[in-house]
Amino acid sequence: MKLCLSTQQICSSVYFTLKEVPEINVERTRRLFVFSQSAESCHLFLDRKDPMDVVKTIIHTVSIHVQRGGTMVNQEDIVECLKPFCANVAVSAAVKTDVLRTIEESFDLSGEDIFLFMFYQTDALVSSNWNQHLSPEDIDSDTRRHELFEMLLKESLSLSQLLGLSTLLQIWPVLAATELNEEPSANPWVQLMDKLIRCHGDGEVVIKMLKQLNSTTSLTVECCCHVYNLMLLKCRSLHALKFAFVSKLEAMHHLALENMKNLKVDSNSCDDELLDLVISRGLTAEIAQTPFLTPLVSYVLSPPEGSSDTTQQGDKETRVHLVASQLQLAGYWAEAGTLLLKYHGTHPALSTYDNSVRVLSRWLRR
């Protein structure tokens, strides 16, 4: 039977590996070595250093060591050492999730280890949010994971519980119900978003969920429409519009654009992030048909937030020309030319239609 290395043993072994990695500070290497030598120095070290940083350093260093062909310590040693840690109910879910994410990013795990760590993460989340403990059999198939999700969803009212369900859907393989059901009421993500909106009216959280979801799977038009229409009723219009533009579906973009024609532009319907989404989706020309063109032009002409003086002007010019190009390609020559005139500081009284077209023509010939 393979022996599980103690943290001190791993630290001691890793000390020699650390010396091979130039990116790691020499003082950190020395302290890590001292930490591995005695219980007293271990306690002193932990008083000054976050233990999680130590664990992450070990994991990353062993990963580099293995990639370089080293044999002193390997990923099996780390995995075996951390299994009891992950199974320990006294360790918080947040800490377990952090460690497991680091392991998954650093090593090519076996199918058995992937499932085991998925179970540890699931059990940690469920025990901390619903005060229930699971067995591996509770999540060993898509059907059982879906049943667990539905049971927990019924019991969830707090924001932390609903966010915990979001994390479960992310760490699990994509549930079949997410991709096979066109009916919104049967889609786990839609069920979760629906409850979040109805219980908390939190549109920002739903938008973040959709952004995360875009990297793994996608919702159908019917599912997105369900959430979008509910957000219009329960959240700010701004959140509903952002949700539509964050979606990858053109049908949702056009639905939002139609609604924007009849919306009053204020803080409940417009902000810089929304306008940036419109530009990034290449929908500037469509905005010209709505009351949102004026704030979009103001946004484009304003200095990019967070930019330094040296990069600010270049970023602004790029953004102005991008929007002007989108307007021109859609036939809005006057609007595009007016934008360029404003960018170059022309007095409003001189911003006639002819001047706008003339400026745009000169810019296009560059």
CSV table of C-alpha atoms in Angstrom, one decimal:
chain,number,residue,atom,x,y,z
A,1,MET,CA,0.0,0.0,0.0
A,2,LYS,CA,1.3,3.4,-0.9
A,3,LEU,CA,2.1,5.6,2.1
A,4,CYS,CA,0.7,9.1,2.3
A,5,LEU,CA,3.4,11.7,2.7
A,6,SER,CA,3.0,14.2,5.5
A,7,THR,CA,3.0,17.9,4.7
A,8,GLN,CA,6.4,18.2,6.4
A,9,GLN,CA,7.8,15.4,4.2
A,10,ILE,CA,6.5,17.0,1.1
A,11,CYS,CA,7.8,20.4,2.1
A,12,SER,CA,11.2,18.9,2.8
A,13,SER,CA,11.3,17.1,-0.6
A,14,VAL,CA,10.0,20.1,-2.4
A,15,TYR,CA,12.7,22.3,-1.0
A,16,PHE,CA,15.2,20.8,-3.4
A,17,THR,CA,12.8,21.2,-6.2
A,18,LEU,CA,12.2,24.8,-5.4
A,19,LYS,CA,15.9,25.6,-6.0
A,20,GLU,CA,15.4,24.5,-9.6
A,21,VAL,CA,12.6,27.1,-10.2
A,22,PRO,CA,14.1,30.6,-10.7
A,23,GLU,CA,10.7,32.3,-10.4
A,24,ILE,CA,10.4,31.3,-6.7
A,25,ASN,CA,11.9,33.7,-4.2
A,26,VAL,CA,15.0,32.3,-2.3
A,27,GLU,CA,13.7,33.5,1.0
A,28,ARG,CA,10.4,31.7,0.5
A,29,THR,CA,12.4,28.6,-0.3
A,30,ARG,CA,14.4,28.9,2.9
A,31,ARG,CA,11.3,29.5,5.0
A,32,LEU,CA,9.5,26.6,3.4
A,33,PHE,CA,12.4,24.3,4.2
A,34,VAL,CA,12.5,25.5,7.9
A,35,PHE,CA,8.7,24.9,8.0
A,36,SER,CA,9.3,21.3,7.0
A,37,GLN,CA,11.8,20.6,9.8
A,38,SER,CA,9.9,20.9,13.1
A,39,ALA,CA,6.5,21.4,14.5
A,40,GLU,CA,7.7,24.6,16.3
A,41,SER,CA,8.9,26.2,13.1
A,42,CYS,CA,5.8,25.0,11.4
A,43,HIS,CA,3.6,27.0,13.8
A,44,LEU,CA,5.8,30.1,13.6
A,45,PHE,CA,5.7,29.9,9.8
A,46,LEU,CA,1.9,29.5,9.7
A,47,ASP,CA,1.5,32.6,12.0
A,48,ARG,CA,3.1,34.7,9.3
A,49,LYS,CA,2.0,32.9,6.2
A,50,ASP,CA,-1.4,31.8,4.9
A,51,PRO,CA,-1.2,28.0,4.9
A,52,MET,CA,-3.1,27.9,1.6
A,53,ASP,CA,-0.3,29.8,-0.1
A,54,VAL,CA,2.1,27.2,1.2
A,55,VAL,CA,-0.1,24.4,-0.2
A,56,LYS,CA,-0.4,26.1,-3.6
A,57,THR,CA,3.3,26.7,-3.7
A,58,ILE,CA,3.9,23.0,-3.1
A,59,ILE,CA,1.3,21.9,-5.7
A,60,HIS,CA,2.7,24.3,-8.4
A,61,THR,CA,6.3,23.4,-7.7
A,62,VAL,CA,5.7,19.7,-7.9
A,63,SER,CA,3.8,20.2,-11.2
A,64,ILE,CA,6.9,22.0,-12.6
A,65,HIS,CA,9.2,19.4,-11.1
A,66,VAL,CA,7.2,16.6,-12.9
A,67,GLN,CA,7.1,18.5,-16.2
A,68,ARG,CA,10.8,18.8,-16.1
A,69,GLY,CA,11.2,15.0,-15.6
A,70,GLY,CA,11.9,15.1,-11.9
A,71,THR,CA,11.1,12.0,-9.8
A,72,MET,CA,11.7,13.1,-6.2
A,73,VAL,CA,8.0,13.9,-5.7
A,74,ASN,CA,5.1,13.3,-8.1
A,75,GLN,CA,1.4,14.2,-8.5
A,76,GLU,CA,0.3,10.9,-6.9
A,77,ASP,CA,2.1,11.9,-3.7
A,78,ILE,CA,0.2,15.2,-3.6
A,79,VAL,CA,-3.2,13.6,-4.5
A,80,GLU,CA,-2.8,10.9,-1.9
A,81,CYS,CA,-1.8,13.4,0.7
A,82,LEU,CA,-4.7,15.7,0.1
A,83,LYS,CA,-7.5,13.1,-0.1
A,84,PRO,CA,-7.8,12.9,3.7
A,85,PHE,CA,-7.7,16.7,3.8
A,86,CYS,CA,-10.5,17.0,1.3
A,87,ALA,CA,-12.6,14.4,3.1
A,88,ASN,CA,-12.2,16.2,6.4
A,89,VAL,CA,-15.6,17.7,7.2
A,90,ALA,CA,-14.0,20.3,9.5
A,91,VAL,CA,-12.3,22.0,6.5
A,92,SER,CA,-14.4,24.7,5.0
A,93,ALA,CA,-16.0,24.3,1.5
A,94,ALA,CA,-14.2,27.4,0.3
A,95,VAL,CA,-10.8,26.1,1.3
A,96,LYS,CA,-11.5,22.7,-0.3
A,97,THR,CA,-12.7,24.2,-3.5
A,98,ASP,CA,-9.6,26.4,-3.7
A,99,VAL,CA,-7.2,23.5,-3.2
A,100,LEU,CA,-9.1,21.2,-5.6
A,101,ARG,CA,-9.1,23.9,-8.3
A,102,THR,CA,-5.4,24.3,-7.9
A,103,ILE,CA,-4.8,20.5,-8.2
A,104,GLU,CA,-7.0,20.3,-11.3
A,105,GLU,CA,-5.2,23.2,-13.0
A,106,SER,CA,-1.8,21.7,-12.2
A,107,PHE,CA,-2.1,18.0,-12.9
A,108,ASP,CA,-3.6,15.6,-15.4
A,109,LEU,CA,-5.8,13.6,-13.1
A,110,SER,CA,-7.2,10.1,-13.6
A,111,GLY,CA,-10.9,9.6,-14.1
A,112,GLU,CA,-11.1,8.1,-10.6
A,113,ASP,CA,-9.4,11.1,-9.0
A,114,ILE,CA,-11.5,13.5,-11.0
A,115,PHE,CA,-14.7,11.9,-9.7
A,116,LEU,CA,-13.4,11.7,-6.2
A,117,PHE,CA,-12.4,15.3,-6.1
A,118,MET,CA,-15.8,16.3,-7.6
A,119,PHE,CA,-17.4,14.4,-4.8
A,120,TYR,CA,-15.3,16.2,-2.2
A,121,GLN,CA,-16.3,19.5,-3.6
A,122,THR,CA,-20.0,18.6,-3.8
A,123,ASP,CA,-20.1,17.2,-0.3
A,124,ALA,CA,-18.3,20.3,1.0
A,125,LEU,CA,-20.8,22.6,-0.7
A,126,VAL,CA,-23.8,20.6,0.4
A,127,SER,CA,-22.7,20.2,4.0
A,128,SER,CA,-21.9,23.9,4.4
A,129,ASN,CA,-25.1,25.2,2.7
A,130,TRP,CA,-27.7,22.6,3.5
A,131,ASN,CA,-26.2,20.8,6.5
A,132,GLN,CA,-26.3,17.4,4.7
A,133,HIS,CA,-23.6,14.9,4.0
A,134,LEU,CA,-23.4,12.8,0.9
A,135,SER,CA,-21.9,9.5,-0.3
A,136,PRO,CA,-20.2,9.1,-3.6
A,137,GLU,CA,-23.2,7.1,-4.8
A,138,ASP,CA,-25.3,10.3,-4.5
A,139,ILE,CA,-23.6,11.8,-7.5
A,140,ASP,CA,-22.2,8.8,-9.5
A,141,SER,CA,-24.5,9.4,-12.5
A,142,ASP,CA,-26.2,12.2,-14.4
A,143,THR,CA,-29.6,11.1,-13.1
A,144,ARG,CA,-28.5,11.1,-9.5
A,145,ARG,CA,-26.8,14.5,-9.8
A,146,HIS,CA,-30.0,15.9,-11.4
A,147,GLU,CA,-32.1,14.5,-8.6
A,148,LEU,CA,-29.8,16.0,-6.0
A,149,PHE,CA,-30.0,19.4,-7.8
A,150,GLU,CA,-33.8,19.4,-7.9
A,151,MET,CA,-34.0,18.4,-4.2
A,152,LEU,CA,-31.6,21.1,-3.1
A,153,LEU,CA,-33.3,23.7,-5.3
A,154,LYS,CA,-36.6,23.1,-3.6
A,155,GLU,CA,-35.0,23.6,-0.2
A,156,SER,CA,-33.1,26.7,-1.2
A,157,LEU,CA,-34.2,30.2,-0.4
A,158,SER,CA,-31.1,32.1,0.6
A,159,LEU,CA,-28.7,33.7,-1.9
A,160,SER,CA,-25.8,31.7,-0.6
A,161,GLN,CA,-27.7,28.4,-1.2
A,162,LEU,CA,-28.7,29.5,-4.7
A,163,LEU,CA,-25.1,30.5,-5.5
A,164,GLY,CA,-24.0,27.1,-4.1
A,165,LEU,CA,-26.2,25.4,-6.6
A,166,SER,CA,-24.6,27.5,-9.4
A,167,THR,CA,-21.2,26.2,-8.2
A,168,LEU,CA,-22.4,22.6,-8.3
A,169,LEU,CA,-23.7,23.0,-11.9
A,170,GLN,CA,-20.2,24.3,-12.8
A,171,ILE,CA,-18.1,21.6,-11.2
A,172,TRP,CA,-20.3,18.8,-12.4
A,173,PRO,CA,-20.3,17.5,-15.9
A,174,VAL,CA,-23.0,19.4,-17.9
A,175,LEU,CA,-26.4,17.8,-16.9
A,176,ALA,CA,-28.2,16.2,-19.8
A,177,ALA,CA,-31.3,18.2,-18.9
A,178,THR,CA,-29.4,21.3,-19.7
A,179,GLU,CA,-28.8,20.3,-23.3
A,180,LEU,CA,-31.7,18.0,-24.1
A,181,ASN,CA,-34.7,19.9,-22.8
A,182,GLU,CA,-35.9,22.9,-24.9
A,183,GLU,CA,-38.6,23.5,-22.3
A,184,PRO,CA,-37.3,26.3,-20.1
A,185,SER,CA,-39.1,24.9,-17.0
A,186,ALA,CA,-37.0,21.7,-17.3
A,187,ASN,CA,-33.6,23.3,-17.7
A,188,PRO,CA,-31.6,23.4,-14.4
A,189,TRP,CA,-29.9,26.7,-15.2
A,190,VAL,CA,-33.2,28.4,-16.0
A,191,GLN,CA,-34.8,26.9,-12.9
A,192,LEU,CA,-32.0,28.4,-10.8
A,193,MET,CA,-32.1,31.8,-12.5
A,194,ASP,CA,-35.9,31.8,-12.2
A,195,LYS,CA,-35.7,31.3,-8.5
A,196,LEU,CA,-32.9,33.8,-8.0
A,197,ILE,CA,-34.9,36.5,-9.8
A,198,ARG,CA,-38.2,35.7,-8.0
A,199,CYS,CA,-36.6,35.4,-4.5
A,200,HIS,CA,-34.0,38.1,-4.7
A,201,GLY,CA,-34.5,40.2,-7.9
A,202,ASP,CA,-30.7,40.0,-8.4
A,203,GLY,CA,-30.1,40.6,-12.1
A,204,GLU,CA,-26.4,41.1,-11.7
A,205,VAL,CA,-25.9,37.6,-10.3
A,206,VAL,CA,-27.9,36.1,-13.2
A,207,ILE,CA,-25.8,38.0,-15.8
A,208,LYS,CA,-22.6,36.6,-14.1
A,209,MET,CA,-24.1,33.1,-14.3
A,210,LEU,CA,-24.8,33.5,-18.0
A,211,LYS,CA,-21.2,34.6,-18.6
A,212,GLN,CA,-19.9,31.5,-16.9
A,213,LEU,CA,-22.4,29.3,-18.7
A,214,ASN,CA,-21.3,30.7,-22.1
A,215,SER,CA,-17.9,28.9,-21.6
A,216,THR,CA,-19.4,25.5,-21.1
A,217,THR,CA,-22.8,25.2,-22.8
A,218,SER,CA,-25.5,27.5,-24.1
A,219,LEU,CA,-29.2,28.2,-23.5
A,220,THR,CA,-31.8,28.0,-26.2
A,221,VAL,CA,-33.7,31.0,-27.4
A,222,GLU,CA,-36.8,29.8,-25.5
A,223,CYS,CA,-34.8,29.5,-22.3
A,224,CYS,CA,-33.1,32.9,-22.7
A,225,CYS,CA,-36.5,34.5,-23.5
A,226,HIS,CA,-38.0,33.1,-20.3
A,227,VAL,CA,-35.3,34.6,-18.2
A,228,TYR,CA,-35.2,37.9,-20.1
A,229,ASN,CA,-39.0,38.4,-19.8
A,230,LEU,CA,-38.9,37.6,-16.1
A,231,MET,CA,-36.0,40.1,-15.6
A,232,LEU,CA,-38.1,42.8,-17.3
A,233,LEU,CA,-40.8,42.2,-14.7
A,234,LYS,CA,-38.7,41.7,-11.6
A,235,CYS,CA,-35.4,43.5,-12.2
A,236,ARG,CA,-34.1,46.7,-13.7
A,237,SER,CA,-34.5,47.0,-17.5
A,238,LEU,CA,-30.7,47.5,-17.5
A,239,HIS,CA,-30.1,44.0,-16.2
A,240,ALA,CA,-32.5,42.4,-18.7
A,241,LEU,CA,-30.8,44.2,-21.6
A,242,LYS,CA,-27.4,43.2,-20.4
A,243,PHE,CA,-28.6,39.6,-20.1
A,244,ALA,CA,-29.8,39.7,-23.7
A,245,PHE,CA,-26.5,41.1,-25.1
A,246,VAL,CA,-24.3,38.7,-23.0
A,247,SER,CA,-26.2,35.9,-24.7
A,248,LYS,CA,-24.6,34.6,-27.9
A,249,LEU,CA,-28.0,34.4,-29.6
A,250,GLU,CA,-28.7,37.0,-32.3
A,251,ALA,CA,-32.5,36.6,-31.6
A,252,MET,CA,-31.9,37.9,-28.1
A,253,HIS,CA,-29.9,40.8,-29.3
A,254,HIS,CA,-32.7,41.9,-31.7
A,255,LEU,CA,-35.3,41.4,-29.0
A,256,ALA,CA,-33.4,43.8,-26.7
A,257,LEU,CA,-32.9,46.3,-29.5
A,258,GLU,CA,-36.6,46.4,-30.2
A,259,ASN,CA,-37.3,47.0,-26.5
A,260,MET,CA,-34.7,49.8,-26.4
A,261,LYS,CA,-36.7,51.8,-29.0
A,262,ASN,CA,-39.4,52.4,-26.4
A,263,LEU,CA,-37.3,52.8,-23.3
A,264,LYS,CA,-36.4,56.0,-21.5
A,265,VAL,CA,-32.6,56.4,-21.2
A,266,ASP,CA,-31.7,56.6,-17.5
A,267,SER,CA,-29.7,54.8,-14.8
A,268,ASN,CA,-32.3,52.0,-14.8
A,269,SER,CA,-31.8,51.2,-18.5
A,270,CYS,CA,-28.3,52.3,-19.4
A,271,ASP,CA,-24.7,52.2,-18.2
A,272,ASP,CA,-21.2,52.0,-19.8
A,273,GLU,CA,-21.1,48.2,-19.6
A,274,LEU,CA,-24.3,47.9,-21.6
A,275,LEU,CA,-23.0,50.3,-24.3
A,276,ASP,CA,-19.7,48.4,-24.4
A,277,LEU,CA,-21.6,45.2,-25.0
A,278,VAL,CA,-23.5,46.8,-27.8
A,279,ILE,CA,-20.3,47.9,-29.5
A,280,SER,CA,-18.5,44.6,-29.0
A,281,ARG,CA,-21.5,42.8,-30.6
A,282,GLY,CA,-21.3,45.1,-33.6
A,283,LEU,CA,-24.7,46.5,-33.0
A,284,THR,CA,-23.9,50.2,-33.1
A,285,ALA,CA,-25.9,50.8,-36.3
A,286,GLU,CA,-29.1,49.3,-34.7
A,287,ILE,CA,-28.7,51.6,-31.7
A,288,ALA,CA,-28.9,54.6,-34.1
A,289,GLN,CA,-32.6,53.7,-34.3
A,290,THR,CA,-33.1,54.1,-30.5
A,291,PRO,CA,-32.8,56.9,-27.9
A,292,PHE,CA,-29.5,55.2,-26.8
A,293,LEU,CA,-27.4,56.7,-29.6
A,294,THR,CA,-26.7,59.9,-27.7
A,295,PRO,CA,-25.4,58.2,-24.6
A,296,LEU,CA,-23.4,55.8,-26.8
A,297,VAL,CA,-21.7,58.7,-28.5
A,298,SER,CA,-20.9,60.3,-25.1
A,299,TYR,CA,-19.5,57.0,-23.9
A,300,VAL,CA,-17.3,56.5,-26.9
A,301,LEU,CA,-15.9,60.1,-26.6
A,302,SER,CA,-15.2,59.7,-22.9
A,303,PRO,CA,-11.7,58.5,-21.7
A,304,PRO,CA,-11.6,54.7,-21.3
A,305,GLU,CA,-11.9,54.0,-17.6
A,306,GLY,CA,-8.7,52.8,-15.9
A,307,SER,CA,-6.4,53.7,-18.8
A,308,SER,CA,-3.2,55.6,-18.2
A,309,ASP,CA,-2.4,58.9,-19.9
A,310,THR,CA,-0.1,57.1,-22.4
A,311,THR,CA,-2.6,54.6,-23.6
A,312,GLN,CA,-5.8,56.6,-23.1
A,313,GLN,CA,-5.8,58.5,-26.3
A,314,GLY,CA,-5.0,55.5,-28.5
A,315,ASP,CA,-7.8,53.4,-26.9
A,316,LYS,CA,-10.2,56.3,-27.3
A,317,GLU,CA,-9.3,56.8,-31.0
A,318,THR,CA,-9.7,53.1,-31.7
A,319,ARG,CA,-13.1,53.0,-30.1
A,320,VAL,CA,-14.3,56.1,-32.0
A,321,HIS,CA,-13.2,54.8,-35.3
A,322,LEU,CA,-14.7,51.4,-34.6
A,323,VAL,CA,-18.1,52.9,-33.9
A,324,ALA,CA,-17.9,55.3,-36.8
A,325,SER,CA,-17.0,52.4,-39.1
A,326,GLN,CA,-20.0,50.4,-37.9
A,327,LEU,CA,-22.3,53.3,-38.4
A,328,GLN,CA,-20.9,54.0,-41.9
A,329,LEU,CA,-21.2,50.4,-43.1
A,330,ALA,CA,-24.9,50.5,-42.1
A,331,GLY,CA,-25.5,53.7,-44.1
A,332,TYR,CA,-25.4,56.1,-41.2
A,333,TRP,CA,-22.9,58.5,-42.8
A,334,ALA,CA,-24.1,61.6,-41.1
A,335,GLU,CA,-24.0,60.0,-37.7
A,336,ALA,CA,-20.6,58.5,-38.3
A,337,GLY,CA,-19.2,61.9,-39.6
A,338,THR,CA,-20.7,63.8,-36.6
A,339,LEU,CA,-19.0,61.4,-34.2
A,340,LEU,CA,-15.7,62.1,-35.9
A,341,LEU,CA,-16.3,65.8,-35.9
A,342,LYS,CA,-17.0,65.7,-32.1
A,343,TYR,CA,-13.9,63.6,-31.6
A,344,HIS,CA,-11.7,66.1,-33.4
A,345,GLY,CA,-13.3,69.0,-31.4
A,346,THR,CA,-15.3,70.7,-34.1
A,347,HIS,CA,-17.8,73.2,-32.7
A,348,PRO,CA,-21.4,71.9,-32.8
A,349,ALA,CA,-22.5,74.8,-34.9
A,350,LEU,CA,-20.2,73.6,-37.7
A,351,SER,CA,-21.3,70.0,-37.5
A,352,THR,CA,-23.6,70.2,-40.6
A,353,TYR,CA,-24.6,67.2,-42.6
A,354,ASP,CA,-22.1,68.1,-45.4
A,355,ASN,CA,-19.3,68.6,-43.0
A,356,SER,CA,-20.0,65.3,-41.4
A,357,VAL,CA,-20.0,63.4,-44.7
A,358,ARG,CA,-16.8,65.3,-45.8
A,359,VAL,CA,-14.9,64.3,-42.6
A,360,LEU,CA,-16.0,60.7,-42.9
A,361,SER,CA,-14.9,60.6,-46.5
A,362,ARG,CA,-11.5,61.9,-45.6
A,363,TRP,CA,-11.1,59.4,-42.8
A,364,LEU,CA,-12.1,56.5,-45.1
A,365,ARG,CA,-9.5,57.5,-47.6
A,366,ARG,CA,-6.7,57.1,-45.0
